[in-house]
Coordinates of C-alpha atoms in Angstrom, one line a residue:
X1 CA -13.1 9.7 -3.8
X2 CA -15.2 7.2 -5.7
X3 CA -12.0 5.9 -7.6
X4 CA -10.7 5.5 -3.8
X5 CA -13.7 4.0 -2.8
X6 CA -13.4 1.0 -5.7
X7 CA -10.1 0.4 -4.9
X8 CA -10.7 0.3 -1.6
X9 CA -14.0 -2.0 -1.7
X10 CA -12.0 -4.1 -4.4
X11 CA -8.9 -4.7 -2.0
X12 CA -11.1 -5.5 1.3
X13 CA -12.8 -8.3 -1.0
X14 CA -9.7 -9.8 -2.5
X15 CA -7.9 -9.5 1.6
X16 CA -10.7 -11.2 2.8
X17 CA -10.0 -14.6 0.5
X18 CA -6.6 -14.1 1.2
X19 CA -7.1 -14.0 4.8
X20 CA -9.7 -17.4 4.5
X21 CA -6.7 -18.9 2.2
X22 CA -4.2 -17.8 5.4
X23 CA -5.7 -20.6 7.3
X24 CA -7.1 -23.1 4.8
X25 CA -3.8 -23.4 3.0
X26 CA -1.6 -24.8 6.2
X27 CA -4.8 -26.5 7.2
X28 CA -5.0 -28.1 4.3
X29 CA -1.2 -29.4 4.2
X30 CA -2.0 -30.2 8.4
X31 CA -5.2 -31.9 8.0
X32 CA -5.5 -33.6 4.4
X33 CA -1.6 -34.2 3.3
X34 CA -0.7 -34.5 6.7
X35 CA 2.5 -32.5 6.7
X36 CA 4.8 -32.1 9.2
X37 CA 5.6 -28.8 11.1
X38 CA 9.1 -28.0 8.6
X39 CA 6.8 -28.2 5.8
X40 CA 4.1 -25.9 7.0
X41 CA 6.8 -23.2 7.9
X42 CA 8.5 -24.1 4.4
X43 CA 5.1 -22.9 2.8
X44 CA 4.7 -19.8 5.0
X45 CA 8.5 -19.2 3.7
X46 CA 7.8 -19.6 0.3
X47 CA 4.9 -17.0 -0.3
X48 CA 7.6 -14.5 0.9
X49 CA 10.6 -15.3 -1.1
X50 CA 10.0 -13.8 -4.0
X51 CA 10.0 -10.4 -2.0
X52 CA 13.4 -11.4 -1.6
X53 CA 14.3 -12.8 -4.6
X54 CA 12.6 -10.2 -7.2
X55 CA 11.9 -7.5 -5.1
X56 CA 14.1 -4.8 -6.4
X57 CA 13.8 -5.7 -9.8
X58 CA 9.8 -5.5 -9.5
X59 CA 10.0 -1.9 -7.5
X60 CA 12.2 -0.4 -10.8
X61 CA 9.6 -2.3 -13.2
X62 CA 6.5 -0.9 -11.6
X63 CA 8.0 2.7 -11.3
X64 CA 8.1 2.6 -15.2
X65 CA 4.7 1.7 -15.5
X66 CA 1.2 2.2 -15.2
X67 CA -0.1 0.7 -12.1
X68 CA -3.5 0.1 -12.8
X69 CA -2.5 -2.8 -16.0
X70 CA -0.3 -4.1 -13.3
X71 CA -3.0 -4.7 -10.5
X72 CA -5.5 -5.9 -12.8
X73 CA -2.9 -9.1 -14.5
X74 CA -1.9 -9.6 -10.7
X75 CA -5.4 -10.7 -9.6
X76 CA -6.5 -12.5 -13.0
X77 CA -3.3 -14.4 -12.3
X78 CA -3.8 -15.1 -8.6
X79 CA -7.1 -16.4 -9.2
X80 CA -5.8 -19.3 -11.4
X81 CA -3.3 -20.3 -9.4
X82 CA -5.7 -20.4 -6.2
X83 CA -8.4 -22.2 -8.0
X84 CA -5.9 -24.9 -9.0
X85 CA -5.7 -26.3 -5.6
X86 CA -9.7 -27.5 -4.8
X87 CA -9.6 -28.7 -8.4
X88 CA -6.3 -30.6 -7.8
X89 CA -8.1 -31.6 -4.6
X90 CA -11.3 -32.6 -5.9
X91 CA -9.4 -35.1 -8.2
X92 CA -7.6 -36.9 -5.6
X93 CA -4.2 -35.7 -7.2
X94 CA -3.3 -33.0 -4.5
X95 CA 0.3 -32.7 -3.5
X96 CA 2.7 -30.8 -0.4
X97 CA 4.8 -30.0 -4.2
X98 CA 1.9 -28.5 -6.0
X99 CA 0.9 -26.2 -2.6
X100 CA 4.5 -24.5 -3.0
X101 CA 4.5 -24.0 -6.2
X102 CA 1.3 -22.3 -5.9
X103 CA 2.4 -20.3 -2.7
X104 CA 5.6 -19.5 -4.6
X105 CA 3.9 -18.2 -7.7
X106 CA 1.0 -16.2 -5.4
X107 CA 3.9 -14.5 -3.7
X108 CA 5.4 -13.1 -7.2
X109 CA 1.7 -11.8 -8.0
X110 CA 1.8 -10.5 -4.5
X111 CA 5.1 -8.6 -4.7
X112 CA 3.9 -7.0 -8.2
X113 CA 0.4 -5.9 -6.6
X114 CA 1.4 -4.5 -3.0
X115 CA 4.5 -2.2 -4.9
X116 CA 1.7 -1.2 -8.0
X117 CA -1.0 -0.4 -5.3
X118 CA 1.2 1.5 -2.8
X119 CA 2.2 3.4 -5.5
X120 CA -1.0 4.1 -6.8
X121 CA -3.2 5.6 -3.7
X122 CA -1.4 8.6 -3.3
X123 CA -1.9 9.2 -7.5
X124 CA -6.3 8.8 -6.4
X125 CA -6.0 10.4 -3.0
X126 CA -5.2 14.2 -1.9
X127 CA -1.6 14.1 0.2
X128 CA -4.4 15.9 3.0
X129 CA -6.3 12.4 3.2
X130 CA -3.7 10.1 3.2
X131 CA -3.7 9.2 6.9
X132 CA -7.5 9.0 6.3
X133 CA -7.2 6.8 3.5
X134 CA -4.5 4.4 4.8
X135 CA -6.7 4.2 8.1
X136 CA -10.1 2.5 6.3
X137 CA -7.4 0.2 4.0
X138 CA -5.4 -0.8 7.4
X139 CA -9.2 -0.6 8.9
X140 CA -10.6 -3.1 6.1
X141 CA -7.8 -5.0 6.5
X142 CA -8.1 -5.6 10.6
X143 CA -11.9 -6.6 9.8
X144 CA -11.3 -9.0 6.9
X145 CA -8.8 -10.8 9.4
X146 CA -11.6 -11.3 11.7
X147 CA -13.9 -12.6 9.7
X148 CA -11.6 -14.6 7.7
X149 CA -10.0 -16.9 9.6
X150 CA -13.2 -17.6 11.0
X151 CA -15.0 -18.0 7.7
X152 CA -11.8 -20.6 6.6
X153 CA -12.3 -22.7 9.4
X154 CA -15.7 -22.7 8.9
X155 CA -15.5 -23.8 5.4
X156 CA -12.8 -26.1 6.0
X157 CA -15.2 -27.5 8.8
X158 CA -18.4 -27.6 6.3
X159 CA -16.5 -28.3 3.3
X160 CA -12.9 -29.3 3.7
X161 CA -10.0 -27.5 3.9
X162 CA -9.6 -26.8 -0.2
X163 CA -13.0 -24.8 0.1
X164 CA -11.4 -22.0 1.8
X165 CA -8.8 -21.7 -1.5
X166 CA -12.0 -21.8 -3.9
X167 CA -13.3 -18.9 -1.8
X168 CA -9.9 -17.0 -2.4
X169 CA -10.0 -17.2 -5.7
X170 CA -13.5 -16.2 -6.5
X171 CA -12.0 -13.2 -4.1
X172 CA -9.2 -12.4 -6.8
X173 CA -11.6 -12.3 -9.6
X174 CA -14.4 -9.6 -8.0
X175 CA -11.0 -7.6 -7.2
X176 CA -10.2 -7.2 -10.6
X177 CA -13.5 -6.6 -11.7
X178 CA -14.2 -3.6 -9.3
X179 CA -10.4 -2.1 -10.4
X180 CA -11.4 -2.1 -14.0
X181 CA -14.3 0.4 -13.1
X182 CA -11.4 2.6 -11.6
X183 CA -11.1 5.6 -14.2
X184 CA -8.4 7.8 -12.7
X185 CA -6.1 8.8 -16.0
X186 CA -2.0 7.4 -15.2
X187 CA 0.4 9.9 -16.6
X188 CA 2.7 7.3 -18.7
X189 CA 6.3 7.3 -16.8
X190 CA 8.6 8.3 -19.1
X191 CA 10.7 6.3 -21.2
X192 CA 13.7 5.7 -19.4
X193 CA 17.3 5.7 -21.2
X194 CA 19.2 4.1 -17.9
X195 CA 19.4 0.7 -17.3
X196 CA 17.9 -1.2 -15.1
X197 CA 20.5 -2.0 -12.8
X198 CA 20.9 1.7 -12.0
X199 CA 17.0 2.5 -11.6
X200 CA 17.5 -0.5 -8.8
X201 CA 20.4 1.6 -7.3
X202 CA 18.8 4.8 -6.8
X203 CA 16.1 3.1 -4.6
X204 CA 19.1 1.4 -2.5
X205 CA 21.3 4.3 -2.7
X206 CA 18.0 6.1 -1.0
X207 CA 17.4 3.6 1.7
X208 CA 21.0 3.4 2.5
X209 CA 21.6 7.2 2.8
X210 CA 18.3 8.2 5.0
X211 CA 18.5 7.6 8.4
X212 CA 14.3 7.7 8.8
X213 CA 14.0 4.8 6.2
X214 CA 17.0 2.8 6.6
X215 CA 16.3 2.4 10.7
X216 CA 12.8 0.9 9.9
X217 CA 14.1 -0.9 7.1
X218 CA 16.2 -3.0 9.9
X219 CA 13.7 -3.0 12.5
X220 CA 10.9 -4.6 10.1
X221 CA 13.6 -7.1 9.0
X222 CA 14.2 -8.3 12.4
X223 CA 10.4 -7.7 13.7
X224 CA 9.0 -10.0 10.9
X225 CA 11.3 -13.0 11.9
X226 CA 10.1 -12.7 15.2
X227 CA 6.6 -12.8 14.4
X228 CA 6.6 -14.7 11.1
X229 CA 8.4 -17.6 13.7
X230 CA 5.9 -17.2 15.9
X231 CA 3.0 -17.2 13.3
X232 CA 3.9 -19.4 11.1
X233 CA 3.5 -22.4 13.2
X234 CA 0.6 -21.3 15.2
X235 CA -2.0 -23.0 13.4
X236 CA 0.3 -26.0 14.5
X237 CA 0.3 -24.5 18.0
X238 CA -3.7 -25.0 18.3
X239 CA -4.4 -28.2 16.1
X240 CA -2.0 -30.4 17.4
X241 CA -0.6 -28.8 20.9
X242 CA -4.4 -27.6 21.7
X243 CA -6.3 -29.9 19.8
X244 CA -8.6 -27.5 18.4
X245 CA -11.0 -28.7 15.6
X246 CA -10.3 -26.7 12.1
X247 CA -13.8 -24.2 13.1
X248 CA -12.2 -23.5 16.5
X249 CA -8.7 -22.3 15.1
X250 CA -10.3 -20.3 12.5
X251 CA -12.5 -18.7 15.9
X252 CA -9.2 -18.6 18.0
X253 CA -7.3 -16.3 15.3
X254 CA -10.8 -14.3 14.2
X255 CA -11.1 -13.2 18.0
X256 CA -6.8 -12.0 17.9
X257 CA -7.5 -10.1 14.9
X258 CA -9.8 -8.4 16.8
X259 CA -7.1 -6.3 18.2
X260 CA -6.6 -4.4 14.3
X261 CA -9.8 -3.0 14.1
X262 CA -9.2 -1.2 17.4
X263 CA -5.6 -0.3 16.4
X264 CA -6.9 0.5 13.2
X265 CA -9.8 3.4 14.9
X266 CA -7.2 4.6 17.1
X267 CA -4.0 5.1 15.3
X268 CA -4.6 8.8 14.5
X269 CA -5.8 9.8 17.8
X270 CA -2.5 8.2 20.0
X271 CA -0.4 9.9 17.0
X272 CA -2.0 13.2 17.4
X273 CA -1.7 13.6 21.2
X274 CA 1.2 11.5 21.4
X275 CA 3.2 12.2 17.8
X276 CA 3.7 9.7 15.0
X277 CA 7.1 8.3 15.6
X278 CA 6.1 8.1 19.5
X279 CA 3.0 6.0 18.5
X280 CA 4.4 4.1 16.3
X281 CA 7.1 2.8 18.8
X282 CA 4.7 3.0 21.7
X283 CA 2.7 0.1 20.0
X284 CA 5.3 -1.8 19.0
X285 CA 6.8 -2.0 22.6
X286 CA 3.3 -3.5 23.5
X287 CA 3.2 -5.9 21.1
X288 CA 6.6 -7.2 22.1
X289 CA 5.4 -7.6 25.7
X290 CA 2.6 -9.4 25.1
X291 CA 4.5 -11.8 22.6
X292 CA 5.7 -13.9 25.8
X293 CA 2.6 -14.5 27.1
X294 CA 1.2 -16.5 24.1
X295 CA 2.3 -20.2 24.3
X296 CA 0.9 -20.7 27.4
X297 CA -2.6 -21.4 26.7
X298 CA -5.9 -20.5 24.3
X299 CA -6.8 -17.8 26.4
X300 CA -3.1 -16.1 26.5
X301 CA -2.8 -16.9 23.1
X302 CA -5.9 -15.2 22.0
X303 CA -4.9 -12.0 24.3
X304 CA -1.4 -11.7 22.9
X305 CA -2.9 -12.1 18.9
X306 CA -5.4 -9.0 20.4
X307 CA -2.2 -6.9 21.6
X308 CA -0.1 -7.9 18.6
X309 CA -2.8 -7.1 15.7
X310 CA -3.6 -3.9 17.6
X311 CA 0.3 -3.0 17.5
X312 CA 0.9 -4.0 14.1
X313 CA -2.2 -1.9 12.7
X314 CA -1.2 1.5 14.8
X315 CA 2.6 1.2 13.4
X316 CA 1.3 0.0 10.0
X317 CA -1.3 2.6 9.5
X318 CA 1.9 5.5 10.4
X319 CA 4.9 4.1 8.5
X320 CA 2.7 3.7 5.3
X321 CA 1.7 7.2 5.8
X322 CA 4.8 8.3 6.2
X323 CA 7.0 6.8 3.9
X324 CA 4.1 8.0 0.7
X325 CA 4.5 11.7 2.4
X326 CA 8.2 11.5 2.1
X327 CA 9.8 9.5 -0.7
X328 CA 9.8 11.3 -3.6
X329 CA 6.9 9.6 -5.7
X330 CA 9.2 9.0 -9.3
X331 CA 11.7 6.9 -6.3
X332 CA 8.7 5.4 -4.3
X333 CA 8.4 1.8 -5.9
X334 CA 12.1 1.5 -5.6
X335 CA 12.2 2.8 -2.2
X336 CA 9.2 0.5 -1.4
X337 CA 10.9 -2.6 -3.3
X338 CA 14.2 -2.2 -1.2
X339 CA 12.4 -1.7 2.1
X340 CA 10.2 -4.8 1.8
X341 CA 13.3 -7.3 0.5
X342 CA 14.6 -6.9 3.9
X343 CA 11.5 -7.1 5.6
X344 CA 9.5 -9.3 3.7
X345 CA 12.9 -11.1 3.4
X346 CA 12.9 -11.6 6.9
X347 CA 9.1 -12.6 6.9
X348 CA 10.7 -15.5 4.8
X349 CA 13.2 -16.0 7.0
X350 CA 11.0 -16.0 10.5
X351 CA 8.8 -18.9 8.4
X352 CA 11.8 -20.9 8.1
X353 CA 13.1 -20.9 11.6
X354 CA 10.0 -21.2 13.0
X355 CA 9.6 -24.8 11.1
X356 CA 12.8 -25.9 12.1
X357 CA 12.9 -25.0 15.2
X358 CA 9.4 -26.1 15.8
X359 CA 10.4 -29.3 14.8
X360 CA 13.7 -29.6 17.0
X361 CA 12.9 -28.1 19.9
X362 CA 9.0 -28.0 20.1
X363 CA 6.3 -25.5 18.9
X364 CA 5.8 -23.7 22.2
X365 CA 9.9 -23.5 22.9
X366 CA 9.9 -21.7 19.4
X367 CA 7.2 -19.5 20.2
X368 CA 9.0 -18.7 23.0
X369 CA 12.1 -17.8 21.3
X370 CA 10.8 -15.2 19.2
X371 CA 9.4 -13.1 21.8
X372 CA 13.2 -11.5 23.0
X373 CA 14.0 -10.7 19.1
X374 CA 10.7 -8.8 18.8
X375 CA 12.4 -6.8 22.1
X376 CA 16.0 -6.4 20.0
X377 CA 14.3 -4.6 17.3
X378 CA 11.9 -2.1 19.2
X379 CA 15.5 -1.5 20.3
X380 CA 17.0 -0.6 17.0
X381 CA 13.9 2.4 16.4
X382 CA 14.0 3.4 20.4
X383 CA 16.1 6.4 19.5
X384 CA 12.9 7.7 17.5
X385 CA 11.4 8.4 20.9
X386 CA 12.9 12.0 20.7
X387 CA 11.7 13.0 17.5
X388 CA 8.5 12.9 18.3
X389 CA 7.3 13.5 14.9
X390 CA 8.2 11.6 11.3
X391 CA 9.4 14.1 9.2
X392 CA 7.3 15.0 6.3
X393 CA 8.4 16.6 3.0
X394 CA 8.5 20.1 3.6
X395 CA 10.1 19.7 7.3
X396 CA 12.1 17.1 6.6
X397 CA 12.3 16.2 2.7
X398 CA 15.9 14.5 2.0
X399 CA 18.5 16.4 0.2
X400 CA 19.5 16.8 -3.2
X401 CA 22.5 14.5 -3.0
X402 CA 19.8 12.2 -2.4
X403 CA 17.9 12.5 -5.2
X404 CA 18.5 9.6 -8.5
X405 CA 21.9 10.0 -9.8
X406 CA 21.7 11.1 -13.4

């Protein structure tokens, strides 16, 4: 587990700058460039695109490679693109352009490292500690978004806004440093004779043809427009409609994250008594409740993020699992690659609508909207309630018909 254990350490580092860059970035086109609410949602919208835009083609790249080279190039990258911005800053020559290119470029490097890293804890980790293993990254992960939204704001407070993207990138580079002490030996894929196009298909043809994968394919597509809508103009939500001070909005999303670390330590207890598909919709039903409640106030706001975060983390922490169990592990970046273009598409999407709407009808109105399409796609996975269980690959491994075509 030591391998794991860099990986993991690594990861948590590099999610906590990102998480401090999650609030420093809008704040910075909010509070220095002064950008309206379109704009802030166009940036959000940006960082996803390129799931959309070069997300299949990355999932059939990275399942002929070694990961490892991958990750490592990701991060060095990252880290240039990140520092740019406090430098750019510091200079007085700072533009809304230059913070979408960046966030356009970051989201390639992002699409790249999330399908290379998937793909490479279940190659350092037994298939008997995978639930383990995915609940100290999802676990890492809900602390790192409490402390660094909180840290952001803080920065941004102390330092300015462009601060926070300084620490991000200093957060890319000891990522990349702890990954190349990582010594687990990558089998070289084999040299594939097919072309590229038809690697892309088999991952499709997969999605399309399994009825496990292709339902949450939908439901995350229409989840993450509801909450990327919602999210992507909340920091607009408590600067300008609260009037919170940059320190108090980094505090205000710090204490909602709160609610991942607890979904994070219970996520295999609720599954065990409960089942895995059960829990997994179980917490997603919550965190649709308890979307409506957050335009009302701080205090409402800050107890939806806790119910939200918590529901997120317990469906997270189960679907991960479950989809490295099941896909077949030559298919998996493909199969990972054509799940997230919908749902990362829609992540895109969400960001979008959320900055247009938010500047037509109002940020709370928007907010407000988003809640009912959280409650349409629970809907499209309530049928999972009977199964109790996701399938795993000796109960429920898909056929041979599904397998790549020759």
């Amino acid at each position: 587990m030591r391998d794991f254990r860099l990986l993991w350490a690594g990861e948590t580092i590099s999610l906590l700058g990102s998480n401090v860059a999650a609030v420093a970035l809008p704040l910075v086109a909010v509070v220095t460039l002064h950008a309206d609410t379109f704009t802030v949602g166009l940036l959000s919208a940006v960082a996803w695109l390129p799931w959309f835009l070069i997300g299949l083609p990355a999932g059939a790249l990275v399942d002929r490679s070694r990961k490892r080279p991958i990750m490592l190039a990701c991060n060095v990258i990252s880290m240039v693109l990140f520092v740019s911005i406090p430098v750019a800053a510091w200079f007085g020559v700072l533009t809304v352009a230059q913070l979408l290119v960046v966030a356009l470029l970051g989201g390639v490097t992002k699409v790249f490292f999330t399908t290379a890293y998937r793909a490479y804890v279940p190659l350092i980790v037994h298939d008997g500690q995978l639930l383990g293993a995915n609940a100290r990254l999802q676990g890492s992960e809900s602390a790192v978004q409490v402390a660094g939204p909180g840290l952001g704001g803080a920065l941004a407070q102390a330092f300015g806004a462009a601060a926070g993207l300084l620490a991000d990138a200093v957060s890319f580079g000891v990522s990349a440093l702890l990954l190349r002490f990582v010594k687990t030996e990558e089998d070289r894929p084999k040299r594939s004779e097919r072309r590229l196009r038809a690697e892309i298909a088999d991952g499709v043809r997969f999605l399309a043809r399994d009825p496990y994968l292709r339902r949450l394919a939908v439901f995350a597509a229409i989840s993450n427009v509801a909450l990327e809508g919602y999210q992507a103009i909340q920091i607009v939500f408590l600067s300008r409609d609260l009037g919170l001070s940059p320190g108090l909005v980094g505090l205000a999303l710090a204490v909602s994250a709160l609610g991942g670390v607890a979904g994070a330590g219970i996520a295999g207890r609720i599954s065990a008594r409960i089942g895995t598909a059960r829990a997994f919709l179980l917490a997603e039903a919550v965190a649709a409740l308890l979307l409506l409640i957050g335009p009302f106030g701080l205090v409402t706001f800050v107890i939806a993020g806790i119910a939200i975060n918590m529901g997120l983390l317990v469906s997270n922490i189960l679907t991960v699992t479950f989809r490295q169990r099941y896909c077949p592990p030559e298919l998996f970046g493909r199969i990972t690659t054509s799940i997230a273009t919908l749902s990362y598409g829609g992540i895109a999407l969400g960001a979008l609508l959320g900055g247009v709407l938010g500047e037509w009808l109002g940020v709370r109105p928007t907010m407000w909207i988003m809640a009912p399409l959280q409650f349409v796609a629970v809907l499209v996975v309530s049928p999972l309630w009977k199964e109790r269980d996701f399938p795993n690959k000796s109960a429920g491994h898909p056929p041979h018909h599904l397998q790549p075509q020759p």
